[in-house]
Coordinates of C-alpha atoms and ligand atoms in Angstrom, one line a residue:
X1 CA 0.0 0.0 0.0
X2 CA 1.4 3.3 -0.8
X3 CA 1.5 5.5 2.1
X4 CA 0.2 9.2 2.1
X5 CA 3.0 11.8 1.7
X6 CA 5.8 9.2 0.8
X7 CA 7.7 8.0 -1.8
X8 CA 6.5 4.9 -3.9
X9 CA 8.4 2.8 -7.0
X10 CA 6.4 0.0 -8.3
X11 CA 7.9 -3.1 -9.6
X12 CA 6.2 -5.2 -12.3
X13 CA 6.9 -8.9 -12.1
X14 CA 7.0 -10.9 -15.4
X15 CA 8.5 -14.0 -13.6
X16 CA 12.1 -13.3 -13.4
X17 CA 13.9 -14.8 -10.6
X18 CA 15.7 -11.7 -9.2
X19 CA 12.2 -10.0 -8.6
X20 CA 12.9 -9.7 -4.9
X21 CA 16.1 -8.9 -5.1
X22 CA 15.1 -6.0 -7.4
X23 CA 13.1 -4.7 -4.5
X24 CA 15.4 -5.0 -1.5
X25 CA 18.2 -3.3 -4.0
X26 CA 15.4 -0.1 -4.3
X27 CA 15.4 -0.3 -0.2
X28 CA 18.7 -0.2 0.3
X29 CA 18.2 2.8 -2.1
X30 CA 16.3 4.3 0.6
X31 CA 13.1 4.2 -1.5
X32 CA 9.9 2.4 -0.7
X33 CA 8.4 0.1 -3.6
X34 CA 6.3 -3.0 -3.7
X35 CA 6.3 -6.0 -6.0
X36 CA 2.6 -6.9 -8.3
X37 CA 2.4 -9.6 -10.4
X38 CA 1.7 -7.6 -14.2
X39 CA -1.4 -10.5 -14.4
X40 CA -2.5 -8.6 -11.5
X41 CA -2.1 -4.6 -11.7
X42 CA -3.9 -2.6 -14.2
X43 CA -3.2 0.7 -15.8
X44 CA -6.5 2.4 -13.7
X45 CA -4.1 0.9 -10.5
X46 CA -1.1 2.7 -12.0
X47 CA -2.3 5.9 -12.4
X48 CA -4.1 5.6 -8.8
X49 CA -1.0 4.9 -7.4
X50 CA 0.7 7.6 -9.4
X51 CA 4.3 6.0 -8.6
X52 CA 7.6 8.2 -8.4
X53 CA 8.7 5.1 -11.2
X54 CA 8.0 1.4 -12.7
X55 CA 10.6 -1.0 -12.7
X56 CA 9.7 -4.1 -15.0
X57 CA 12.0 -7.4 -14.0
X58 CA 13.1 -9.9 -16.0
X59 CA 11.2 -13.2 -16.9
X60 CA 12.0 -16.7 -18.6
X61 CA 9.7 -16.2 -21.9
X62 CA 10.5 -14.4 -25.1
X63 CA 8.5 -11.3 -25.9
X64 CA 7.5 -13.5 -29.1
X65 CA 6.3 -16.4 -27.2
X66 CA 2.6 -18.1 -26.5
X67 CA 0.7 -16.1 -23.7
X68 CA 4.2 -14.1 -23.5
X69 CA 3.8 -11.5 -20.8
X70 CA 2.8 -8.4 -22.1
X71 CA 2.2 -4.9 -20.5
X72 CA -0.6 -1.8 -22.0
X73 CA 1.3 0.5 -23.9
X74 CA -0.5 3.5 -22.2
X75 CA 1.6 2.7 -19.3
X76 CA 4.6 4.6 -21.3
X77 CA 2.4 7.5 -21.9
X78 CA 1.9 8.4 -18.0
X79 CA 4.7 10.0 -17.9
X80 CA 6.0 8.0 -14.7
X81 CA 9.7 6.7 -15.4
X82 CA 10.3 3.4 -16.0
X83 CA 13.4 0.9 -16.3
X84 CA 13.0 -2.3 -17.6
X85 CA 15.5 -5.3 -16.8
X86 CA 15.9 -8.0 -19.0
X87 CA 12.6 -9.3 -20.2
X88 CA 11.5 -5.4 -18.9
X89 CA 14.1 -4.1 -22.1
X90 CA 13.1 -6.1 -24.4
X91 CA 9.1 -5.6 -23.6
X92 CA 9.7 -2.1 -23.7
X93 CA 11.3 -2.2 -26.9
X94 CA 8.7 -4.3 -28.3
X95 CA 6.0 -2.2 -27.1
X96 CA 7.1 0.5 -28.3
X97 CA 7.8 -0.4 -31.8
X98 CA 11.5 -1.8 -31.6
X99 CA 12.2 -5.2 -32.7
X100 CA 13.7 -8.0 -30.9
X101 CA 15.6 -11.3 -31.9
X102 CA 17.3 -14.4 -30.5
X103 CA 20.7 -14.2 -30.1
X104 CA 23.4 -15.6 -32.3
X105 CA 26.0 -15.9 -29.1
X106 CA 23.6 -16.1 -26.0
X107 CA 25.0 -14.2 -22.5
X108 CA 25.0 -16.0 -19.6
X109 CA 27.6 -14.6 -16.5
X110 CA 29.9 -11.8 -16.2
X111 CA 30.1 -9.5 -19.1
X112 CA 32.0 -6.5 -20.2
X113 CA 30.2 -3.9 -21.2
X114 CA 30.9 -0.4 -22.8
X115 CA 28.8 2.3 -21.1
X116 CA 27.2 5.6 -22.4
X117 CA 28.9 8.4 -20.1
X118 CA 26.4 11.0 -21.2
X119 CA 23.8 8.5 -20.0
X120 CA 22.1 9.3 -16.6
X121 CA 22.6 5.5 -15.6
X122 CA 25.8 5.5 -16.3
X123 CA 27.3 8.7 -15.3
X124 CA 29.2 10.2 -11.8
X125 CA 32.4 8.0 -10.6
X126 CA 31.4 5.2 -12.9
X127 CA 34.0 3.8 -15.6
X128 CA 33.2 3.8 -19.6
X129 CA 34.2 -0.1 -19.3
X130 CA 33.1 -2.5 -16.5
X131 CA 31.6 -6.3 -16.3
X132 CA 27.5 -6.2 -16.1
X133 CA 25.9 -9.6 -15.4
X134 CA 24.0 -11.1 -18.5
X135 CA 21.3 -13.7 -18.3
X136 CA 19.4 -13.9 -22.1
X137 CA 18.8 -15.6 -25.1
X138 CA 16.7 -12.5 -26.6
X139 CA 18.4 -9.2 -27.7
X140 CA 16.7 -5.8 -28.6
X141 CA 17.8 -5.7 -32.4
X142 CA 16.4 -2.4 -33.5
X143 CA 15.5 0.4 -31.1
X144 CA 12.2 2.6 -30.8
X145 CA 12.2 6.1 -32.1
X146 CA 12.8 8.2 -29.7
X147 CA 15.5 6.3 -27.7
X148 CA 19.3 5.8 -28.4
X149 CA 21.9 3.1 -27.4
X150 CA 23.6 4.1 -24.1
X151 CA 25.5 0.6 -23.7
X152 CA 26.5 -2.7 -25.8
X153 CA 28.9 -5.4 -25.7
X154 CA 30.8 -7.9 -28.1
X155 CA 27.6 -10.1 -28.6
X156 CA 24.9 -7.2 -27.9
X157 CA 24.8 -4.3 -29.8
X158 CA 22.2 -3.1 -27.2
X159 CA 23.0 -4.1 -23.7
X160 CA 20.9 -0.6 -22.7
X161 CA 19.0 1.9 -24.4
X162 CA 17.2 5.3 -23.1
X163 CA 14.6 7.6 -24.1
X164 CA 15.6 10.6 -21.5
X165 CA 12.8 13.1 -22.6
X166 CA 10.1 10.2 -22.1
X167 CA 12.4 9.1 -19.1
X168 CA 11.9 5.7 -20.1
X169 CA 15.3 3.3 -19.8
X170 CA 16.2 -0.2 -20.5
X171 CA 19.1 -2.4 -19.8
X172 CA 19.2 -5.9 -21.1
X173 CA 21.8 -7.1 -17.8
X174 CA 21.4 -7.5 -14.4
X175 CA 21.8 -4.3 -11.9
X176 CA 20.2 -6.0 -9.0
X177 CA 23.2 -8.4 -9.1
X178 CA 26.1 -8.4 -7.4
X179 CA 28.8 -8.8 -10.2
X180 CA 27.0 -5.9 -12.2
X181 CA 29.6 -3.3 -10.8
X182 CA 28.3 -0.2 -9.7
X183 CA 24.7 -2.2 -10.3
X184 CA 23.6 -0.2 -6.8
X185 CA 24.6 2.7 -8.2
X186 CA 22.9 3.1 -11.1
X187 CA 19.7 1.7 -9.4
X188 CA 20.1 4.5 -7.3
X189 CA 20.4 7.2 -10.2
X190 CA 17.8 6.0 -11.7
X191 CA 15.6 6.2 -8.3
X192 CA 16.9 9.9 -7.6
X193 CA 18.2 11.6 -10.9
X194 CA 15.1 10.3 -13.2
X195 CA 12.3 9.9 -10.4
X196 CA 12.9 12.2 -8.3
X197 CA 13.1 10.0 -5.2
X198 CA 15.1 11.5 -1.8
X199 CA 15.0 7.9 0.3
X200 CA 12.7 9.1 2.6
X201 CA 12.5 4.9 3.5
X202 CA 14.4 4.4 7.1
X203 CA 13.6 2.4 9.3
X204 CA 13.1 5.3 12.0
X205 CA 10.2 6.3 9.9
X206 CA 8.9 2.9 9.4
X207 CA 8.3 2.5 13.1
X208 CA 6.9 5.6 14.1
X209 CA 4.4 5.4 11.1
X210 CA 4.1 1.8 12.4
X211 CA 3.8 2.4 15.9
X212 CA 1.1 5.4 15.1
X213 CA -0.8 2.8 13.3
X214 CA -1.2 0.3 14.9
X215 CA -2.5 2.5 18.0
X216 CA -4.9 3.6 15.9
X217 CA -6.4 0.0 14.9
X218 CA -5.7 -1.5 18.2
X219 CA -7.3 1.4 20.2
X220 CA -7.6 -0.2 23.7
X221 CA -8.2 -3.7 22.4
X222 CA -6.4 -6.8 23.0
X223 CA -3.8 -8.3 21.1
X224 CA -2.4 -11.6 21.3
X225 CA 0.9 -12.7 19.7
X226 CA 2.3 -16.3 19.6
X227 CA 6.3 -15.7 20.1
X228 CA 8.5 -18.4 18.8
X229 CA 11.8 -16.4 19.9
X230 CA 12.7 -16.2 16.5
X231 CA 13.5 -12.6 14.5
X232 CA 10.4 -12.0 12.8
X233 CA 7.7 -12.7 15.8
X234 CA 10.8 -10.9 18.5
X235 CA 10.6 -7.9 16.6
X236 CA 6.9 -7.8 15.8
X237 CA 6.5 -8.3 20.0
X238 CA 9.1 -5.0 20.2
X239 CA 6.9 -3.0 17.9
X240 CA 3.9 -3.9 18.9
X241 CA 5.4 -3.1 22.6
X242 CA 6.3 0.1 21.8
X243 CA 2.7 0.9 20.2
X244 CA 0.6 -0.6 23.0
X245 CA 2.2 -1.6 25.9
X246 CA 0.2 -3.7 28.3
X247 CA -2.7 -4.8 26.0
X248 CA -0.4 -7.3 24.4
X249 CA 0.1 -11.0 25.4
X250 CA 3.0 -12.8 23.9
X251 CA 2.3 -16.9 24.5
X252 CA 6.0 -18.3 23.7
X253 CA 4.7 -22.0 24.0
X254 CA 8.1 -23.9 25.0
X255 CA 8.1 -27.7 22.7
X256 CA 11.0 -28.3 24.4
X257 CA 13.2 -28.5 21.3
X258 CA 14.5 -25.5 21.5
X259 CA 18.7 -25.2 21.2
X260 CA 20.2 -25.6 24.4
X261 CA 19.1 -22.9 27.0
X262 CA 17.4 -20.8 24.5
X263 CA 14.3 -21.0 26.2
X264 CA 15.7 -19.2 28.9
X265 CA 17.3 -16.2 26.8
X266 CA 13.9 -15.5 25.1
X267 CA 12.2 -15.1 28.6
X268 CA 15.0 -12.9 29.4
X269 CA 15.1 -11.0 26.6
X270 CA 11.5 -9.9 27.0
X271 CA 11.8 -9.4 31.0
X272 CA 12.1 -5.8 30.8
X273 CA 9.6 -5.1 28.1
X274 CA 6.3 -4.2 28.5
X275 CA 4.0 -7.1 27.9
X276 CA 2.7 -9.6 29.4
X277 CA 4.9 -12.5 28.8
X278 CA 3.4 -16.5 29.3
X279 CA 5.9 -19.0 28.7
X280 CA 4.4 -22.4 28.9
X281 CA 6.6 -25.3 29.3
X282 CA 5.2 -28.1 27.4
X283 CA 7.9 -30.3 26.7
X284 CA 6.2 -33.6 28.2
X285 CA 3.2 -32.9 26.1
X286 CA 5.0 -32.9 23.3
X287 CA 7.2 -35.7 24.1
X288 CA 4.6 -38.1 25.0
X289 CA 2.8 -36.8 21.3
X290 CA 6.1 -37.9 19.7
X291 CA 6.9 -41.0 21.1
X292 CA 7.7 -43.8 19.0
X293 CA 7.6 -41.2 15.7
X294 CA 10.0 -41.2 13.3
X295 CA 9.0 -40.3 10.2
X296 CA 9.6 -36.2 9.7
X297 CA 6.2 -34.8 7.7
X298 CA 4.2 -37.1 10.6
X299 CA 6.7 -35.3 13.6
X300 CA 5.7 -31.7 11.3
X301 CA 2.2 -32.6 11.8
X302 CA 2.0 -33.7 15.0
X303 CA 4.2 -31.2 16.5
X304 CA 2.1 -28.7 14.9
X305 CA -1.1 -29.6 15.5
X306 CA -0.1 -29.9 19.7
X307 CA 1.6 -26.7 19.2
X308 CA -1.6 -25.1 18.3
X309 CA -3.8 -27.0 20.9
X310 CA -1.3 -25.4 23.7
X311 CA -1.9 -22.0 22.6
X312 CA -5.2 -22.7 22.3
X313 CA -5.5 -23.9 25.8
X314 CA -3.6 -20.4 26.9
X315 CA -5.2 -18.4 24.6
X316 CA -8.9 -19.2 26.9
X317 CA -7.5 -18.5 29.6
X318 CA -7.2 -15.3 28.5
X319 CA -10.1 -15.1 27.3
X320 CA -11.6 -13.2 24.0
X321 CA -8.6 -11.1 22.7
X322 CA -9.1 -8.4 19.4
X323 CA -6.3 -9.0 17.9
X324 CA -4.1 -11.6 16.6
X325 CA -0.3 -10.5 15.8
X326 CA 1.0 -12.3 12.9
X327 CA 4.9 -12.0 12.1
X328 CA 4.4 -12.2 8.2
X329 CA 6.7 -10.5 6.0
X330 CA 7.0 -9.8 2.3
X331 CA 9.0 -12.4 1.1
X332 CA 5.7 -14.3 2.5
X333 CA 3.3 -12.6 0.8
X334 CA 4.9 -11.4 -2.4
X335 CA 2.7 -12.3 -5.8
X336 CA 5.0 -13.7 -8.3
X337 CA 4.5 -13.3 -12.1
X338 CA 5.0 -17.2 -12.4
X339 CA 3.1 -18.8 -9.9
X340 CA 3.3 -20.5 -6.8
X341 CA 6.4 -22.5 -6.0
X342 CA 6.2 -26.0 -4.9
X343 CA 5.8 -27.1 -1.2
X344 CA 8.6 -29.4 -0.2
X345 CA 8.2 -29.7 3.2
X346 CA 5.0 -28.6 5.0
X347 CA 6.8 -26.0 6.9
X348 CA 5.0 -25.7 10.5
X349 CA 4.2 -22.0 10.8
X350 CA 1.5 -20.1 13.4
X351 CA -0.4 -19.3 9.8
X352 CA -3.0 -22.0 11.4
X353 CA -3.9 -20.5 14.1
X354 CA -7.0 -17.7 13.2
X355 CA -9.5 -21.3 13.4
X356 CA -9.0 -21.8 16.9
X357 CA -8.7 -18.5 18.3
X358 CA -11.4 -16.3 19.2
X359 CA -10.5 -12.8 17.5
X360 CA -12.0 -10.4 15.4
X361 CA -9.1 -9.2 13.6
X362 CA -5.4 -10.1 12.1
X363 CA -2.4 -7.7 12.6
X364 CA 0.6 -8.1 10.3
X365 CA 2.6 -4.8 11.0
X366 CA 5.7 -6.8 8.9
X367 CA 3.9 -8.1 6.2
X368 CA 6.0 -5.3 3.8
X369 CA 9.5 -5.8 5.7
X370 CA 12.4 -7.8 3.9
X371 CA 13.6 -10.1 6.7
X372 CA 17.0 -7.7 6.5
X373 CA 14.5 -4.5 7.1
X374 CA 12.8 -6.6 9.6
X375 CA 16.1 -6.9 11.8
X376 CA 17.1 -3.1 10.8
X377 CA 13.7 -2.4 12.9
X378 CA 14.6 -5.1 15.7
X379 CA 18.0 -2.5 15.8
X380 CA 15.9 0.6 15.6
X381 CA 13.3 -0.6 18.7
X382 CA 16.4 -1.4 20.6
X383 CA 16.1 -5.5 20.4
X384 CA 19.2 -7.3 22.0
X385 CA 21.9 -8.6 19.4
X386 CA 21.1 -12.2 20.1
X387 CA 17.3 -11.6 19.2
X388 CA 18.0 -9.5 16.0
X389 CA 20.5 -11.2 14.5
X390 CA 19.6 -15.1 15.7
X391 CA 20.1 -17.9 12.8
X392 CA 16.7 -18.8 11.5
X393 CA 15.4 -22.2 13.3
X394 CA 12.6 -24.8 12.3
X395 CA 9.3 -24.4 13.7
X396 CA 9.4 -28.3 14.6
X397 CA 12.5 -27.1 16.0
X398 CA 15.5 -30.1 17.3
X399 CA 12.7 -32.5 16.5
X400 CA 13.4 -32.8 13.0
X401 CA 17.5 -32.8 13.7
X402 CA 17.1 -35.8 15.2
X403 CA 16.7 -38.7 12.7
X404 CA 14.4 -41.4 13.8
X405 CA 12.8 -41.8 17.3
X406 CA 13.1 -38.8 19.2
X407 CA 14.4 -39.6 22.7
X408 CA 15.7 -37.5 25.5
X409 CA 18.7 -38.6 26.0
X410 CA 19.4 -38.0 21.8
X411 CA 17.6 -34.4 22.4
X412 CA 20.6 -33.9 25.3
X413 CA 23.3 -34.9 22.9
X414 CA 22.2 -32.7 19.9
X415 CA 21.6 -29.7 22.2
X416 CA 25.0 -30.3 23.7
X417 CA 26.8 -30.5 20.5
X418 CA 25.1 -28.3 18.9
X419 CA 25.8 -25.7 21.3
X420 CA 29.7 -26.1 20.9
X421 CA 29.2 -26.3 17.1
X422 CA 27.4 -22.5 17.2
X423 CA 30.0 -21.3 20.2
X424 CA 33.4 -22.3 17.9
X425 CA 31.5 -20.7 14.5
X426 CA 30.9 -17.5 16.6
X427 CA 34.5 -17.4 17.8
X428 CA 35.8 -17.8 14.2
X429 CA 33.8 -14.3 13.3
X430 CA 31.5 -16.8 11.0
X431 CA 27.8 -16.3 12.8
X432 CA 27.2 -13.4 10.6
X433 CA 28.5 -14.7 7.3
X434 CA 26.5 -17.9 7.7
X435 CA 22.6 -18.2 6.6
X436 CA 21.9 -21.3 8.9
X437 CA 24.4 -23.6 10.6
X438 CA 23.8 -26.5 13.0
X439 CA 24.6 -30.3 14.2
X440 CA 21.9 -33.1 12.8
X441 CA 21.9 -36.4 15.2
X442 CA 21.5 -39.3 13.0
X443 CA 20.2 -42.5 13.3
X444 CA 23.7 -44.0 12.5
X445 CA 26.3 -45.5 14.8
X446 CA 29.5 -46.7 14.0
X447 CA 32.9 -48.5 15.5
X448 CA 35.4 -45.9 17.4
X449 CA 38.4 -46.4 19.5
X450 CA 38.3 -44.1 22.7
X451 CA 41.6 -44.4 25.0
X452 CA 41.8 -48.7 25.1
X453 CA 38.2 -49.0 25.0
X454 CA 35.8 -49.6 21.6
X455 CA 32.8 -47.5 21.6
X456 CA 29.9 -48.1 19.6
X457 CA 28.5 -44.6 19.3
X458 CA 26.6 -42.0 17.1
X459 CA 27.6 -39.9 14.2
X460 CA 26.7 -36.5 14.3
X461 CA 26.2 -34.7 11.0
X462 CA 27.4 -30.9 11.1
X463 CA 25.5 -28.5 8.1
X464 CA 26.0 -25.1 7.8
X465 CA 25.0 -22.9 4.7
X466 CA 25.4 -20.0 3.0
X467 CA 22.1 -18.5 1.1
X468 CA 20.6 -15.7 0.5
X469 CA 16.3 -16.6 0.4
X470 CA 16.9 -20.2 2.0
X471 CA 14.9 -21.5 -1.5
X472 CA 18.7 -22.4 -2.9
X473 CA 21.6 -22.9 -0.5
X474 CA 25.3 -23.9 -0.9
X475 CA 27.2 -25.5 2.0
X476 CA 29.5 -22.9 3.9
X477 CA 33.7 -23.2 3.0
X478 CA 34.2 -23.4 6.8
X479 CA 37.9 -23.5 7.4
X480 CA 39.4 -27.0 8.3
X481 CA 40.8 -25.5 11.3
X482 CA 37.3 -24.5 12.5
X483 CA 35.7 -27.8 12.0
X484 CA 39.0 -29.7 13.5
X485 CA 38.3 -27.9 16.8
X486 CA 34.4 -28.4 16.7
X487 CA 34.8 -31.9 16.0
X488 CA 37.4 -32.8 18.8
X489 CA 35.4 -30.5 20.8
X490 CA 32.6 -32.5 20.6
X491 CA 33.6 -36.0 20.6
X492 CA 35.3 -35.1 24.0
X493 CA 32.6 -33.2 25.6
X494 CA 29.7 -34.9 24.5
X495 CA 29.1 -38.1 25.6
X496 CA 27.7 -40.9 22.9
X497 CA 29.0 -39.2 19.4
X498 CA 32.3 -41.2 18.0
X499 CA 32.2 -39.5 14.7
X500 CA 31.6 -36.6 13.1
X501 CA 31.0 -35.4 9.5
X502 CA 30.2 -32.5 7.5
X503 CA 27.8 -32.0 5.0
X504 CA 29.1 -30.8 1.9
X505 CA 25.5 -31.2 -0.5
X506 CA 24.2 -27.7 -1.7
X507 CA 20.3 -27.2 -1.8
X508 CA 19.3 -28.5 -5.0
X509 CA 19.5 -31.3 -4.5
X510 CA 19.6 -31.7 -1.0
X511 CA 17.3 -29.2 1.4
X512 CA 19.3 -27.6 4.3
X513 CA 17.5 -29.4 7.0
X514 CA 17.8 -33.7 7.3
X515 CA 14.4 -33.8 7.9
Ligands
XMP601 P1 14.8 -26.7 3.8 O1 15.2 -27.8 4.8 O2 13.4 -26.9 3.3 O3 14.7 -25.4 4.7 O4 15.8 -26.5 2.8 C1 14.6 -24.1 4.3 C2 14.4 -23.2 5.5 O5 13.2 -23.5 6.1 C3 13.4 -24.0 7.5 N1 12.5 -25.1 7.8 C4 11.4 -24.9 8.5 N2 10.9 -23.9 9.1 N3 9.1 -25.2 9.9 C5 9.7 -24.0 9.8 O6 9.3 -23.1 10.4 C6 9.6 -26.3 9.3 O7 9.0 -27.4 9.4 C7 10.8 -26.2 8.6 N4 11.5 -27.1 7.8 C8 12.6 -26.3 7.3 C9 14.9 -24.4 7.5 O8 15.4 -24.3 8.8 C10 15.5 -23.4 6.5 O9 15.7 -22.2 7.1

């Protein structure tokens, strides 16, 4: 939703798979903007919205193709800017009277390009010759009137092309990538030299817009929040702390496979806010639902389903509440131009919930937040370190680290080792660098030799990953060093693991978690 009095950049998916990363490059820009689906917005929408500028992302098909994407050409007549990316150049070109054709030489990687100076996109400290990142097997062959070449390479005679007077641009790489030097910066001159934008988007303005708000929805009603301890549902509890105080419940319902002592820090962390804080320690209920379980979508389920009776069972004793607080946010809730991705795992989230509740309303205050925004606002409210910046962690939590039957003495020697595996990554300076890393238990014991004795003990799997949406993952180059101390460390310390090994599969084709 665009808000009053603030700047707003629309971006039209047609399906490419940079889309969000197109948008959290405009935020780091300073510059609000939202993601539609071009099925889904219309040119009335458009001119409603009256955008600062439209950024059209790339997309697999060829302007040429069957039920190819297409856009209404009255959207270049509105006078808003717009840059189109990849599938966006060539569309615009298309459009607008140009022609496009398949390549001879297709671009796929790093690039070098030859840059207009005199173009706005282009200009300030950046270099006449640099590497852009190509991804196509179209190229814009002949340019519409009105616009002019303003960058090419070996095998594209049009790797960009601009119309300044209509303010309408087009480049046939990647900006939003990484290996397009100065990608951020020409992003950025197109946000502020051709639409105007300042970068009125901070974080200090999100949450006092935020925080005004919600008071004003909330009034003095109840709101409940389930609290999982993890970023996005920590920071909504901050926010909605700051915005109204007292009338908020936060129900952190403890399964009991939490890391080691983590229960404890997320009670602490939330000691001197003010909320009302219930923390229900349910770890037998859940224990006794799992026993004898070992196959992970049936753990899922049943941890889920228990974790949603508890709250349930807290949530009355409350009694009726106004408001339920969800901790969605926009990578959740973004519309893609190519449809819904598959479900691999039934990922156990508090999305369940609004059926068993009695409540008259939903509250998502993060539902436009990138998770990165979402811990710059944990930073802003004045969240502790640990909270903001803690690894993401399974719903189903230790229970699906643990292969087969989940016991306690196996839940002791995970939580043990998994604890030394996170303290030796942190001392190495890696828990930042690192997407997700953690130790799996498996099922598997082997033969080991422990001063004169033979042991007959378990292997524990070490994974940790580096990713950027958790959707694709490679495993992290942790230094042999690091994982020579971890795994001494832990065969020593932690009784009943002999062995230890490191995962070295990337996601495809493995996922991150065992389970
Ligand atoms: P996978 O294993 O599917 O994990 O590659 C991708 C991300 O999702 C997390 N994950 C879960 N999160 N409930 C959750 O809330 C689940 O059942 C679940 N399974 C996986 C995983 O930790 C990783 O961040």
């Amino acid at each position: 939703m665009r808000q009053k009095g603030h700047e707003y950049v629309l971006i039209i998916d047609f399906g490419g798979q940079y889309n969000q990363l197109i948008a959290r490059r405009v935020r780091e820009c300073n510059v609000y903007c939202e993601v539609k689906s071009y099925k889904n917005v219309t040119i009335d929408e458009i001119k409603e919205l009256s955008p600062e500028g439209i950024i059209f992302t790339g997309g697999p098909q060829s302007v040429y193709g069957e039920g190819a994407p297409a856009i209404d050409k009255e959207l270049f007549e509105l006078g808003i800017p717009v840059l189109g990316i990849c599938y966006g150049s060539q569309l615009m070109a298309h459009t607008l009277g140009g022609e496009v054709k398949t390549c001879i030489t297709s671009e796929y990687g790093k690039t070098e390009t030859i840059y207009d100076k005199d173009c706005v996109l282009f200009g300030a400290d950046m270099p006449e010759k640099a590497i852009s990142w190509m991804s196509h097997t179209d190229y814009i062959a002949k340019i519409p009137e009105g616009f002019k070449i303003t960058a090419h390479t070996a095998n594209c005679p049009c790797a960009a092309m601009a119309n300044a007077e209509k303010k309408l641009y087009a480049v046939q790489f990647h900006p939003e990538v990484n290996h397009t030097e100065n990608g951020l910066a020409m992003l950025d001159s197109f946000l502020k030299n051709v639409c105007g934008c300042k970068g009125d988007w901070t974080m200090a303005n999100y949450a006092e817009t935020a925080i005004k708000e919600i008071r004003e929805k909330v009034g003095d009603g109840k709101v409940l929040l389930a609290l999982s301890g993890g970023v996005d549902s920590s920071v909504l509890a901050a926010l909605l702390s700051k915005a109204v105080g007292s009338q908020l419940t936060c129900i952190f319902v403890d399964h009991g496979f939490m890391r080691k002592n983590e229960g404890d820090e997320v009670e602490a962390a939330f000691a001197d806010w003010d909320v009302n804080f219930v923390r229900v320690n349910a770890k037998d209920r859940f224990m006794a639902k799992l026993n004898g379980v070992s196959d992970p979508e049936t753990k899922r389920k049943l941890i889920g389903e228990e974790f949603i009776r508890v709250f349930e069972a807290e949530a009355k004793k409350i009694g009726a509440v106004d408001f339920l607080a969800q901790g969605t946010i926009y990578p959740d809730v973004i519309e893609s131009g190519s449809g819904d991705a598959a479900t691999i795992k039934s990922h156990h989230n508090v999305g369940g919930l609004p059926d068993y509740v009695d409540f008259k309303d939903i509250i998502e205050p993060l539902r436009m937040l990138f998770k990165d925004e979402t811990r710059k606002l944990g930073e802003e409210l004045g969240l502790s370190d640990t909270l903001v910046w803690r690894q993401p962690f399974p719903g189903p939590g230790l229970a699906i680290r643990i292969m087969g039957e989940i016991t306690d003495e196996k839940l002791t020697i995970l939580q043990d080792a998994d604890w030394i595996f996170r303290e030796e990554i942190a001392k190495a300076g890696l828990d930042r660098s690192i997407g997700q890393y953690f130790a799996v238990l498996t099922n598997n014991r082997s033969v080991g030799v422990m001063g004169d004795f033979r042991t007959y003990d378990y292997t524990l799997a070490l994974r940790a990953v580096t990713t950027t949406d958790f959707m694709t993952a490679d495993f992290a180059r942790i230094p042999y060093e690091v994982l020579e101390v971890c795994s001494a460390r832990i065969v020593n310390e932690v009784k009943n693991i002999n062995r230890v090994v490191y995962d070295v599969t990337t996601k495809p084709p493995a996922t991150i978690e065992w389970e």
